[in-house]
CSV table of C-alpha atoms in Angstrom, one decimal:
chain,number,residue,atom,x,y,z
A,862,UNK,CA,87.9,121.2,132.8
A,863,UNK,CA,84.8,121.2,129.6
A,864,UNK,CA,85.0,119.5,126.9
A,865,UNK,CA,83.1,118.6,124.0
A,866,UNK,CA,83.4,115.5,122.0
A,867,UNK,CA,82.6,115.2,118.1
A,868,UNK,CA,79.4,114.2,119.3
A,869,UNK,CA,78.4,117.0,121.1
A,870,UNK,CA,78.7,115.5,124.0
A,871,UNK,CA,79.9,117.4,127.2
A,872,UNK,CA,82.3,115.7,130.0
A,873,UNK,CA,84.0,117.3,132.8
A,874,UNK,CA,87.2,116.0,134.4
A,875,UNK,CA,88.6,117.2,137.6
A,876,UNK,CA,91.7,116.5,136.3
A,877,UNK,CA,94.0,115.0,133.0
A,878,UNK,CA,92.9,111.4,133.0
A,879,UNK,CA,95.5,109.0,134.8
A,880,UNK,CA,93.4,105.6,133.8
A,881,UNK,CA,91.9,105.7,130.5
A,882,UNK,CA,90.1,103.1,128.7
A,883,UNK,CA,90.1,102.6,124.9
A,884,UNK,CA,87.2,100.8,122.8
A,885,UNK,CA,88.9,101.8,119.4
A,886,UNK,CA,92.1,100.1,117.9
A,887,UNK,CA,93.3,103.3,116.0
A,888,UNK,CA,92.6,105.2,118.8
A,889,UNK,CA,94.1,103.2,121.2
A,890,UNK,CA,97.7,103.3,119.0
A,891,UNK,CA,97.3,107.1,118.8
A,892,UNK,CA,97.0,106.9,122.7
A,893,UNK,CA,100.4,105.5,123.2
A,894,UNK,CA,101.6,107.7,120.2
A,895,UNK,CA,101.0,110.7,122.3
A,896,UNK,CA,102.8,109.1,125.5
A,897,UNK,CA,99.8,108.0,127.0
A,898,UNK,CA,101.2,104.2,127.5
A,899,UNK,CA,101.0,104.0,130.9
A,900,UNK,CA,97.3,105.6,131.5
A,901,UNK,CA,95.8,103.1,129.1
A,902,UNK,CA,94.3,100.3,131.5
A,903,UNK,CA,92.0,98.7,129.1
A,904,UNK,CA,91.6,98.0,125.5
A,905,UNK,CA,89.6,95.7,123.3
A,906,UNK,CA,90.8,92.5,121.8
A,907,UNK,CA,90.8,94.0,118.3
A,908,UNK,CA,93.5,96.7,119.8
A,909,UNK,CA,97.0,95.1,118.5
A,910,UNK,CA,99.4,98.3,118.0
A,911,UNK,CA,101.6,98.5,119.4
A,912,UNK,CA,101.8,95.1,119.3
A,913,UNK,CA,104.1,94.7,122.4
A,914,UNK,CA,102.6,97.6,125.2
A,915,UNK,CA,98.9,96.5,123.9
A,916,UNK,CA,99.4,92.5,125.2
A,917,UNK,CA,99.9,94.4,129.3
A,918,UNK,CA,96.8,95.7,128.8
A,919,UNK,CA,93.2,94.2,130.1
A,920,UNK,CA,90.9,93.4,127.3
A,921,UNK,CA,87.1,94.7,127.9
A,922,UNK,CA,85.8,92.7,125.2
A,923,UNK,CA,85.3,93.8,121.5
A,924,UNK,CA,84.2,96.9,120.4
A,925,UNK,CA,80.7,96.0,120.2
A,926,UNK,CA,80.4,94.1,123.1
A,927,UNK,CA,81.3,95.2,125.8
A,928,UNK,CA,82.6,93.6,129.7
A,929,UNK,CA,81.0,96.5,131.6
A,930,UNK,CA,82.5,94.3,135.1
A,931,UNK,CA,85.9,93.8,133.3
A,932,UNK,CA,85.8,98.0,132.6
A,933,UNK,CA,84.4,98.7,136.0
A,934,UNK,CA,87.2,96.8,138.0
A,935,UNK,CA,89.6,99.1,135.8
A,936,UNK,CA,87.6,102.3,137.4
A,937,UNK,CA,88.9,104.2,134.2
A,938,UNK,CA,89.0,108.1,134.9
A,939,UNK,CA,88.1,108.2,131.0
A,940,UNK,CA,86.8,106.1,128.2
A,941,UNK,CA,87.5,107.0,124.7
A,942,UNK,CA,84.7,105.5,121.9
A,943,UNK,CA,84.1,106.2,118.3
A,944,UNK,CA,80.1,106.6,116.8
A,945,UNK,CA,80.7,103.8,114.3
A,946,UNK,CA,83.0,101.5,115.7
A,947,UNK,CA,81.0,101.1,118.8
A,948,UNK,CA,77.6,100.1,119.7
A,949,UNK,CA,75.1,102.7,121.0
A,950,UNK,CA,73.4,100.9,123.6
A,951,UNK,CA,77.1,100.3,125.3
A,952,UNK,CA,78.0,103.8,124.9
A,953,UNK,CA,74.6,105.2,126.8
A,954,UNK,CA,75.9,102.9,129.4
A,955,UNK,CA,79.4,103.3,130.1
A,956,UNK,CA,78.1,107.5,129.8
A,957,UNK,CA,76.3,107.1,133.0
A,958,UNK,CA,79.2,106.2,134.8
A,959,UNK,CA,82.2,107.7,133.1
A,960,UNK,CA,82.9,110.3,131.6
A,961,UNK,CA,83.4,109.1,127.5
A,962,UNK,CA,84.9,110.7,125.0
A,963,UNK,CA,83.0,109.9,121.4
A,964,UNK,CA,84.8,110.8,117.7
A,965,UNK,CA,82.7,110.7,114.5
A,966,UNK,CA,84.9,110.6,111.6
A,967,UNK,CA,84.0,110.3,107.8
A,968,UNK,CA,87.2,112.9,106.5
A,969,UNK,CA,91.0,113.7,107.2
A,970,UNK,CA,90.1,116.8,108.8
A,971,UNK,CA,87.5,115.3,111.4
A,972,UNK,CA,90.6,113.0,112.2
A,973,UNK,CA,92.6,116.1,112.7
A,974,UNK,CA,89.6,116.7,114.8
A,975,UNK,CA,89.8,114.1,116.7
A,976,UNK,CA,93.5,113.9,117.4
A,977,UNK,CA,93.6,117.6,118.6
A,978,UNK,CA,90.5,116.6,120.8
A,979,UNK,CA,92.2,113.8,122.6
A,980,UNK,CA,95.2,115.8,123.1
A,981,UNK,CA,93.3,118.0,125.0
A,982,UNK,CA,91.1,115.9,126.9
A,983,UNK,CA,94.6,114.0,128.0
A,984,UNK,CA,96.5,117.0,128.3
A,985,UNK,CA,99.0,116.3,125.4
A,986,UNK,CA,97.6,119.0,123.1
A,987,UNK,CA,101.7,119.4,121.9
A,988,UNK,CA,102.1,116.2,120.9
A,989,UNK,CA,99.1,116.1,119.3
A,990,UNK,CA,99.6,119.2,117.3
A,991,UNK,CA,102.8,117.8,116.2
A,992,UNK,CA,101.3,115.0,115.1
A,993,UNK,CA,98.4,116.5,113.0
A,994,UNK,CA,100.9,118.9,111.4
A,995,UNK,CA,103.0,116.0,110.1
A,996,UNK,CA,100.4,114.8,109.1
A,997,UNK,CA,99.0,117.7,107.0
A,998,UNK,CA,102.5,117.7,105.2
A,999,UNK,CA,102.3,114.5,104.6
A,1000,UNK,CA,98.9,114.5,102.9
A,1001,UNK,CA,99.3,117.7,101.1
A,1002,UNK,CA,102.6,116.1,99.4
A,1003,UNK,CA,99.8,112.9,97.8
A,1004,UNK,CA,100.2,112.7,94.2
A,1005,UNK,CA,96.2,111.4,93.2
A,1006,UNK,CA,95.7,109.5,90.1
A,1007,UNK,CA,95.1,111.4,86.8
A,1008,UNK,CA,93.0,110.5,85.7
A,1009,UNK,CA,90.8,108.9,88.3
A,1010,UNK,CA,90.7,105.3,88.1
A,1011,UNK,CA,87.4,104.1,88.7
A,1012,UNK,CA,87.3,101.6,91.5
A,1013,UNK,CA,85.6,99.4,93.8
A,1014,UNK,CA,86.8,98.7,97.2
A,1015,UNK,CA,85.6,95.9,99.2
A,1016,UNK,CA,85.5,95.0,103.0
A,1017,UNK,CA,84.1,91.7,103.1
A,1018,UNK,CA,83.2,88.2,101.1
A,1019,UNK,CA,80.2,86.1,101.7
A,1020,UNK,CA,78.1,88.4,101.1
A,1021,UNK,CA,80.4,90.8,99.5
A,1022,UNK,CA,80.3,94.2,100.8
A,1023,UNK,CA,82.2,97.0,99.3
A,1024,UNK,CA,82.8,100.9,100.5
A,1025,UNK,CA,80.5,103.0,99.3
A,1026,UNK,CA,79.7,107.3,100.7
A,1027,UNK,CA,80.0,108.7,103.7
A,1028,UNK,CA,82.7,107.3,105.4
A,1029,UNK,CA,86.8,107.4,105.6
A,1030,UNK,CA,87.8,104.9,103.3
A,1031,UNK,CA,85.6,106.3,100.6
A,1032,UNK,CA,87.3,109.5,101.7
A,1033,UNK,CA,91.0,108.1,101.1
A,1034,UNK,CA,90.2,106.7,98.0
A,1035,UNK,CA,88.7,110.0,96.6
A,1036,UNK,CA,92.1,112.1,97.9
A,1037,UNK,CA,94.0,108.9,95.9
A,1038,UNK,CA,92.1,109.9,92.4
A,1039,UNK,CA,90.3,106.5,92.5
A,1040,UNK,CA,87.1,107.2,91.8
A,1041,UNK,CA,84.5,105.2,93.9
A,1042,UNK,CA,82.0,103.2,91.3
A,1043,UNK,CA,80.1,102.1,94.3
A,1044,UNK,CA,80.1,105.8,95.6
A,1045,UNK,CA,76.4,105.7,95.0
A,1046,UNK,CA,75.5,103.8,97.3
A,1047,UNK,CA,75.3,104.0,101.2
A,1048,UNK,CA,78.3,103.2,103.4
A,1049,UNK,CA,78.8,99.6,103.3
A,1050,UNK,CA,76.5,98.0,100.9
A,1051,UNK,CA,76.3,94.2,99.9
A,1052,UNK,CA,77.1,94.0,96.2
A,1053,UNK,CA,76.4,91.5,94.0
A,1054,UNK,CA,78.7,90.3,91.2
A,1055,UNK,CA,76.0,91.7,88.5
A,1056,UNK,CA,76.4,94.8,90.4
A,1057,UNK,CA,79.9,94.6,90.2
A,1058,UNK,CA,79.8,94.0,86.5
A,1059,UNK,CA,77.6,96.6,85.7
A,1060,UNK,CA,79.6,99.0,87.9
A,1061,UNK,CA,82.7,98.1,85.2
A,1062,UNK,CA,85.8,99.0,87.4
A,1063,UNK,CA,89.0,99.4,86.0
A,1064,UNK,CA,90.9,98.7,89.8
A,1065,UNK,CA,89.4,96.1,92.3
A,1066,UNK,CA,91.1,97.0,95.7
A,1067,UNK,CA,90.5,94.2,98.2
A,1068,UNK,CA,91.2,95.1,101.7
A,1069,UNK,CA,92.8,92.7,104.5
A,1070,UNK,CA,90.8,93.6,106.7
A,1071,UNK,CA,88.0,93.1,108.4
A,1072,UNK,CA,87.6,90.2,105.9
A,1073,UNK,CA,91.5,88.8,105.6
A,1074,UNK,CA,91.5,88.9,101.6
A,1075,UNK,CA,94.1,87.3,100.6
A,1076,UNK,CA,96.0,86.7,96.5
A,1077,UNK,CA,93.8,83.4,96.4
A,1078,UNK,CA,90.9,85.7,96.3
A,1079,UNK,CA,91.8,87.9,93.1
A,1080,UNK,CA,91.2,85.2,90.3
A,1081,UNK,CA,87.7,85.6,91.7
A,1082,UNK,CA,87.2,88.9,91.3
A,1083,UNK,CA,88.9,88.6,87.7
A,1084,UNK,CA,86.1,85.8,86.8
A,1085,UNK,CA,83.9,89.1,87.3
A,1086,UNK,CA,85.4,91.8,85.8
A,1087,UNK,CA,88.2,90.1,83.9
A,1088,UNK,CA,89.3,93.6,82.3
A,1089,UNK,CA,89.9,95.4,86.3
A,1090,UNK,CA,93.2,95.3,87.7
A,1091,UNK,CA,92.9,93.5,91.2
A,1092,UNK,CA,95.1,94.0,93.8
A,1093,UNK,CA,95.3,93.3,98.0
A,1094,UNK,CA,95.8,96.5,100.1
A,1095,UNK,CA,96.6,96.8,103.6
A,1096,UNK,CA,93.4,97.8,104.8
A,1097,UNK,CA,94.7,99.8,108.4
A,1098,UNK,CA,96.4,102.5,106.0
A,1099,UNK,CA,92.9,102.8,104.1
A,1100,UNK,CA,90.9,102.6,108.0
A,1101,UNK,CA,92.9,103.6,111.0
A,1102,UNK,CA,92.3,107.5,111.4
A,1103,UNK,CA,94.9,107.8,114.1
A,1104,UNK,CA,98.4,107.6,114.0
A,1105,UNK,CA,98.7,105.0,111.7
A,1106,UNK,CA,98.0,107.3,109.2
A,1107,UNK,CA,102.0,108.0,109.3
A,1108,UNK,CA,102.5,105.1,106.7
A,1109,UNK,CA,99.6,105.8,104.8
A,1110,UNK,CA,100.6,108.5,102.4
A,1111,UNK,CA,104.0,106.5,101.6
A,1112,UNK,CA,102.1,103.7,100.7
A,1113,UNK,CA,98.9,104.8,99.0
A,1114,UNK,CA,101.6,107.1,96.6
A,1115,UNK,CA,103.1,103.9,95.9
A,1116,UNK,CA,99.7,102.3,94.7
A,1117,UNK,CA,98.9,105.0,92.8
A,1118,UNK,CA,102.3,104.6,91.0
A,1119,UNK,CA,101.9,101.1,90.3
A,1120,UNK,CA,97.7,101.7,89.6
A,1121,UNK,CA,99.2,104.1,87.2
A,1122,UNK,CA,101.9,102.2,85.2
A,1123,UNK,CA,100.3,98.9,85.0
C-alpha cells in the first residue's frame, strides 16, 4: 500500500500499521478517536488525551526532542509527525528507518486533510470520514462576529509572542469574525507593548497554553490597552487540529456571544 503524506512524502506499508508511534498530542487523541488505542505504543510527554489510555503509553521524549533508543525498542510499524510541531533534523531521522507519516496544517480543510489521511494510512478511512463530516456540520453551523472584532491573540509572556498569518489559530480566529491586528505579521512574532498599543485591539485573547496564562495576567494587558476586553481562552480548542476540535465550535460560539454582548 502508497501513500502520500501532506508533505509529499511517499511511504509504503506491507500492511495497516499494528504499532504506531505518535510525536503529536492532537494527533495522538485523534488516534484513539478512530479506535486506534491499542496500536499506539509511543507518545510524547506533551500527549495527555485521553488522559487515562495516554499514561499506558511509553513516552519518546518531547516533540522536539526526540529518544530515538526509547522509539526504536518500540519497533513502531509507523510514526505519525506534524511539519511544525516537530523538529526537522528528527524527522530525516526517524524517515530512514520507519516509515513517517508528516501533516502540514495552517486551515480546517488541511485538517480535514489530515484526518482522512490517517484514516487511510491506519485503515480506518470510515471512522475517519465520520469524523470529518461532523465536523463540517459543526463548523458550517459557527455564527462569526459581526462585525469583526479586532483582536490580538497571544501564546506566550516574557517575551510576549502573539499569533500572527499563516497558521491555524490565526485561521480559527478569522472563521470567529475576530479580526487578527497582528495578522501582519509572520506566524508567531514577539510583540512589544508599543506594538500592542499601536495595534489598538478591541479583544485581548490570552491562551492557556503553551504559556499557562492565567486571570492574574489580564490587569496586565489592561495597563496596555485599558479600552480591550481581555479574556483567558482554552487554547486546545484554538490549537488541536484533530479530534478535539469536537468542542471547539460549542465553545468558540459561546465567546463570540459573550465578545459580542459585553
Amino acid at each position: 500500500m502508497l501513500f502520500t503524506d501532506q508533505m509529499n512524502h511517499r511511504l509504503q506499508l506491507p500492511q495497516p500499521p499494528r504499532r504506531i508511534v505518535s510525536l503529536v498530542p492532537s494527533q495522538t487523541e485523534l488516534l484513539f478517536h478512530l479506535g486506534l488505542g491499542d496500536r499506539v505504543v509511543g507518545v510524547t510527554k506533551f500527549c495527555i488525551h485521553p488522559q487515562e489510555q495516554v499514561k499506558q503509553k511509553k513516552k519518546i521524549g518531547g516533540t522536539k526532542n526526540f529518544h530515538f533508543e526509547a522509539i526504536d525498542q518500540l519497533e513502531p510499524d509507523l510514526i505519525i509527525g506534524n511539519k511544525e510541531e516537530n523538529y526537522q533534523e528528527g524527522i530525516k531521522r526517524l524517515q530512514e528507518k520507519y516509515p513517517v507519516w508528516m501533516s502540514d496544517i495552517y486551515t480546517l480543510e488541511d485538517a480535514f486533510e489530515m484526518m482522512a489521511g490517517i484514516g487511510q494510512v491506519t485503515d480506518t478511512a470510515a471512522q475517519a470520514t465520520e469524523l470529518v463530516q461532523q465536523l463540517r456540520q459543526q463548523f458550517a453551523s459557527l455564527m462569526p462576529a459581526v462585525p469583526p472584532v479586532p483582536t490580538a491573540y497571544f501564546i506566550w509572556r516574557n517575551p510576549y509572542m502573539g499569533i500572527g498569518n499563516q497558521n491555524f489559530i490565526d485561521h480559527l480566529l478569522a472563521r470567529c469574525g475576530f479580526e487578527n491586528v497582528l495578522g501582519h505579521l509572520a506566524r508567531y512574532p514577539e510583540v512589544t507593548p508599543a506594538q500592542l498599543q499601536e495595534a489598538n485591539p478591541k479583544l485581548i485573547l490570552l491562551s492557556s497554553e503553551p504559556y499557562p496564562f492565567k486571570e492574574k495576567h489580564i490587569v496586565e494587558f489592561k495597563a496596555i490597552c485599558p479600552d480591550a476586553h481581555v479574556m483567558v481562552v482554552d487554547g486546545e480548542l484554538f490549537s488541536w487540529y484533530g479530534s478535539r476540535l469536537l468542542h471547539s465550535v460549542p465553545y468558540l460560539q459561546g465567546l463570540i456571544e459573550e465578545v459580542s454582548s459585553s
